[in-house]
Amino acid sequence: QSVLTQPPSVSATPGQKVTISCSGSSSNIGNNYVSWYQHLPGTAPKLLIYNDNERPSGIPDRFSGSKSGTSATLGITGLQTGDEANYYCGTWDTTLSAVVFGGGTKLTVL
Amino acid sequence: EVQLVESGGGLVQPGGSLRVSCAASGFVFSNYWMSWVRQAPGKGLEWVANIKEDGRERYYVGSVKGRFTISRDNAKKSLYLQMNSLRVEDTAVYYCARLQVYYDYVGGSYRPWYFDYWGQGTLVTVSS
């Protein structure tokens, strides 16, 4: 079981919007920055969001991040078939003194 | 262009040892913390270890403490993970990642912030 909880899967059709939740506690999300990663099996994971809601250069504004209390959310608008991937949230856990990730969410674009 | 290329994975018996490497290019390697993150088959990402720019601080996830050692050679722009006393549950793809950190003035230490570049990984299989 992962320290951070994500839904195992979400799906939507091209052009729609989808959100992926990441739930934690005060020892991790509640008091530390959240980052989000996109991962296609066999490839290098890719940073999408850092600092809860900042996008690195080159990441389109279709991707957004937000945080409230001990939960964070990744939003993706204008879905494309190329967005099909696994998405992970991550942060520091102060109690565990460890970087922790969510279990991952598989996005299917139907 | 930042590039991280892992190598050294393979099949090893339980109780055995293996060293995986990561060759870095496209940035000043000695200016950055580095990390290893792994993904077991069918599972999510799991952080394994971090190392400071000069190698003087190292941190590990509890399940590998005392068995794994992260190290670096800044002259060779390379990161390493020495894995001893390997277990079946260590079977995973091991990713090298560049780690951004920030200084926590309250706690008086550096804190992991995010991983901004990753390699494509190297597969380590522990099986008899």
XYZ file of C-alpha atoms in Angstrom:
238
model
C 0.000 0.000 0.000
C 1.318 3.404 -0.998
C 1.481 6.267 1.482
C -0.307 8.499 -1.026
C -3.635 7.294 -2.422
C -4.524 7.646 -6.099
C -7.375 6.078 -8.069
C -6.029 3.074 -10.025
C -7.544 4.274 -13.267
C -9.456 7.080 -14.945
C -10.782 7.385 -18.478
C -12.197 10.049 -20.748
C -12.647 10.797 -24.427
C -10.402 12.994 -26.574
C -10.933 16.696 -25.959
C -12.434 16.209 -22.514
C -10.978 17.120 -19.144
C -9.894 14.659 -16.472
C -8.687 15.055 -12.903
C -6.522 12.682 -10.890
C -6.580 12.913 -7.111
C -3.778 12.225 -4.652
C -4.666 11.925 -0.985
C -2.199 12.005 1.891
C -1.779 13.411 5.367
C -0.296 16.301 7.304
C 3.081 14.557 7.385
C 3.375 14.599 3.607
C 1.049 16.549 1.288
C -0.246 18.793 4.057
C 3.175 20.318 4.737
C 5.341 19.614 1.698
C 5.401 20.374 -2.007
C 3.706 17.959 -4.405
C 5.040 16.978 -7.822
C 3.428 14.971 -10.614
C 5.016 12.632 -13.152
C 3.878 11.059 -16.416
C 5.212 7.596 -17.158
C 4.856 5.372 -20.181
C 6.180 1.849 -19.533
C 9.659 1.407 -20.958
C 10.372 5.115 -21.030
C 11.792 7.705 -18.649
C 9.242 9.250 -16.281
C 8.590 12.913 -17.050
C 8.055 15.783 -14.613
C 4.721 17.523 -15.246
C 4.133 19.644 -12.143
C 6.288 20.755 -9.210
C 5.681 23.118 -6.277
C 2.060 21.876 -6.206
C 1.096 23.850 -9.321
C 4.152 24.949 -11.340
C 4.852 23.613 -14.838
C 8.420 23.102 -16.070
C 9.243 24.725 -19.384
C 7.939 22.681 -22.276
C 4.922 21.271 -20.424
C 1.736 22.560 -22.065
C -0.792 24.496 -20.009
C -3.277 21.685 -20.573
C -1.659 20.212 -17.462
C -2.353 21.864 -14.113
C -1.868 21.104 -10.442
C -3.627 22.183 -7.287
C -3.558 21.366 -3.606
C -5.951 21.767 -0.726
C -5.097 20.570 2.758
C -3.845 16.999 2.518
C -4.989 16.341 -1.050
C -3.586 17.292 -4.423
C -5.092 17.136 -7.898
C -3.680 16.894 -11.407
C -5.901 18.260 -14.149
C -5.549 17.576 -17.847
C -7.705 19.421 -20.373
C -8.082 18.884 -24.108
C -7.238 15.202 -23.734
C -5.193 13.614 -26.507
C -4.531 9.962 -27.230
C -0.874 10.704 -26.539
C -1.779 11.483 -22.910
C -2.444 7.797 -22.250
C 0.066 6.934 -19.550
C 0.482 6.287 -15.848
C 0.501 9.350 -13.604
C 2.160 9.537 -10.194
C 2.096 12.113 -7.425
C 5.079 12.462 -5.122
C 6.198 14.420 -2.096
C 8.376 14.312 1.011
C 7.047 12.609 4.132
C 8.366 14.318 7.227
C 7.509 11.446 9.600
C 9.011 8.720 7.396
C 11.937 10.937 6.282
C 11.397 9.546 2.822
C 10.200 10.554 -0.616
C 6.800 8.947 -1.144
C 4.762 8.338 -4.277
C 1.176 7.479 -4.963
C 0.371 4.079 -6.394
C -0.157 5.568 -9.829
C -3.215 6.210 -11.997
C -3.582 4.742 -15.460
C -5.205 7.227 -17.818
C -7.112 5.781 -20.767
C -8.212 8.092 -23.545
C -11.071 6.252 -25.234
C 20.186 18.330 -23.394
C 20.127 16.521 -20.067
C 20.661 12.794 -20.454
C 20.772 10.028 -17.844
C 21.660 6.536 -19.060
C 21.513 3.578 -16.699
C 23.397 0.329 -17.179
C 24.458 -2.769 -15.304
C 21.130 -4.479 -14.690
C 20.731 -8.210 -15.030
C 19.793 -11.482 -13.395
C 21.222 -12.237 -9.962
C 20.488 -14.916 -7.402
C 18.968 -14.112 -4.002
C 21.733 -13.085 -1.622
C 23.918 -11.912 -4.478
C 25.298 -8.488 -5.389
C 25.051 -6.170 -8.351
C 26.136 -2.617 -9.145
C 24.104 -0.438 -11.476
C 25.455 2.772 -12.976
C 24.102 5.988 -14.431
C 26.051 8.142 -16.879
C 25.039 11.796 -16.857
C 25.506 14.424 -19.540
C 24.141 17.793 -20.561
C 24.489 19.469 -17.153
C 27.092 20.145 -14.458
C 26.757 16.839 -12.630
C 28.679 17.956 -9.548
C 26.113 20.714 -8.853
C 23.153 18.423 -8.274
C 21.807 15.909 -5.828
C 21.001 12.595 -7.482
C 18.659 9.720 -6.712
C 17.661 6.168 -7.489
C 13.974 5.303 -7.843
C 12.681 1.824 -8.675
C 9.543 0.230 -10.046
C 8.762 -3.397 -9.302
C 6.773 -5.323 -11.941
C 3.161 -4.199 -11.908
C 3.811 -1.761 -9.075
C 4.289 1.984 -8.679
C 7.378 4.104 -8.192
C 9.427 3.685 -5.013
C 12.202 6.040 -3.936
C 15.405 4.170 -3.046
C 18.212 6.614 -2.222
C 19.527 10.192 -2.508
C 23.071 11.552 -2.527
C 24.261 15.118 -2.080
C 26.362 16.923 -4.711
C 29.642 16.143 -2.959
C 28.608 12.670 -1.800
C 28.855 13.591 1.890
C 25.158 13.025 2.647
C 23.270 9.897 1.656
C 19.739 8.820 2.477
C 17.925 5.523 1.946
C 14.472 4.029 2.146
C 14.214 1.734 5.147
C 13.919 -1.513 3.179
C 17.398 -1.122 1.636
C 19.348 0.425 4.529
C 22.453 -1.596 5.289
C 22.212 -3.484 1.966
C 22.423 -0.780 -0.727
C 25.013 1.981 -1.105
C 24.578 5.017 -3.328
C 27.760 6.713 -4.523
C 28.977 9.048 -7.223
C 32.106 9.972 -9.163
C 31.823 13.615 -10.175
C 34.921 13.423 -12.361
C 33.273 10.655 -14.388
C 29.799 12.246 -14.167
C 28.483 8.950 -12.921
C 26.089 7.721 -10.242
C 26.150 4.224 -8.796
C 24.028 1.897 -6.693
C 25.781 -1.037 -5.096
C 23.208 -3.644 -4.132
C 24.180 -6.432 -1.737
C 22.180 -9.215 -0.072
C 19.624 -8.925 -2.843
C 16.125 -10.249 -2.276
C 13.428 -11.359 -4.698
C 11.461 -8.244 -3.737
C 14.290 -6.025 -5.030
C 13.361 -7.083 -8.566
C 12.546 -3.842 -10.370
C 13.489 -1.365 -13.035
C 15.955 1.038 -11.397
C 15.803 4.658 -12.551
C 18.442 7.303 -12.069
C 16.965 10.771 -11.494
C 18.237 14.284 -10.921
C 16.864 15.647 -7.657
C 16.075 19.259 -6.925
C 16.234 20.156 -3.227
C 15.417 23.144 -1.061
C 16.782 24.171 2.308
C 14.385 23.737 5.206
C 15.447 26.495 7.618
C 13.122 25.192 10.334
C 14.537 21.683 10.255
C 18.040 22.852 9.355
C 18.500 20.417 6.482
C 18.011 19.959 2.765
C 14.676 18.501 1.744
C 13.843 16.698 -1.531
C 11.715 18.890 -3.774
C 11.168 17.089 -7.080
C 12.875 14.910 -9.701
C 13.294 16.951 -12.869
C 15.066 14.456 -15.160
C 14.987 10.677 -15.277
C 16.742 7.940 -17.193
C 15.007 5.085 -18.991
C 15.962 2.563 -16.336
C 17.798 -0.731 -16.057
C 16.097 -3.988 -15.077
C 17.372 -5.920 -12.081
C 15.920 -9.403 -11.639
C 16.570 -11.333 -8.435
C 15.661 -14.961 -8.906
C 17.036 -18.435 -8.412
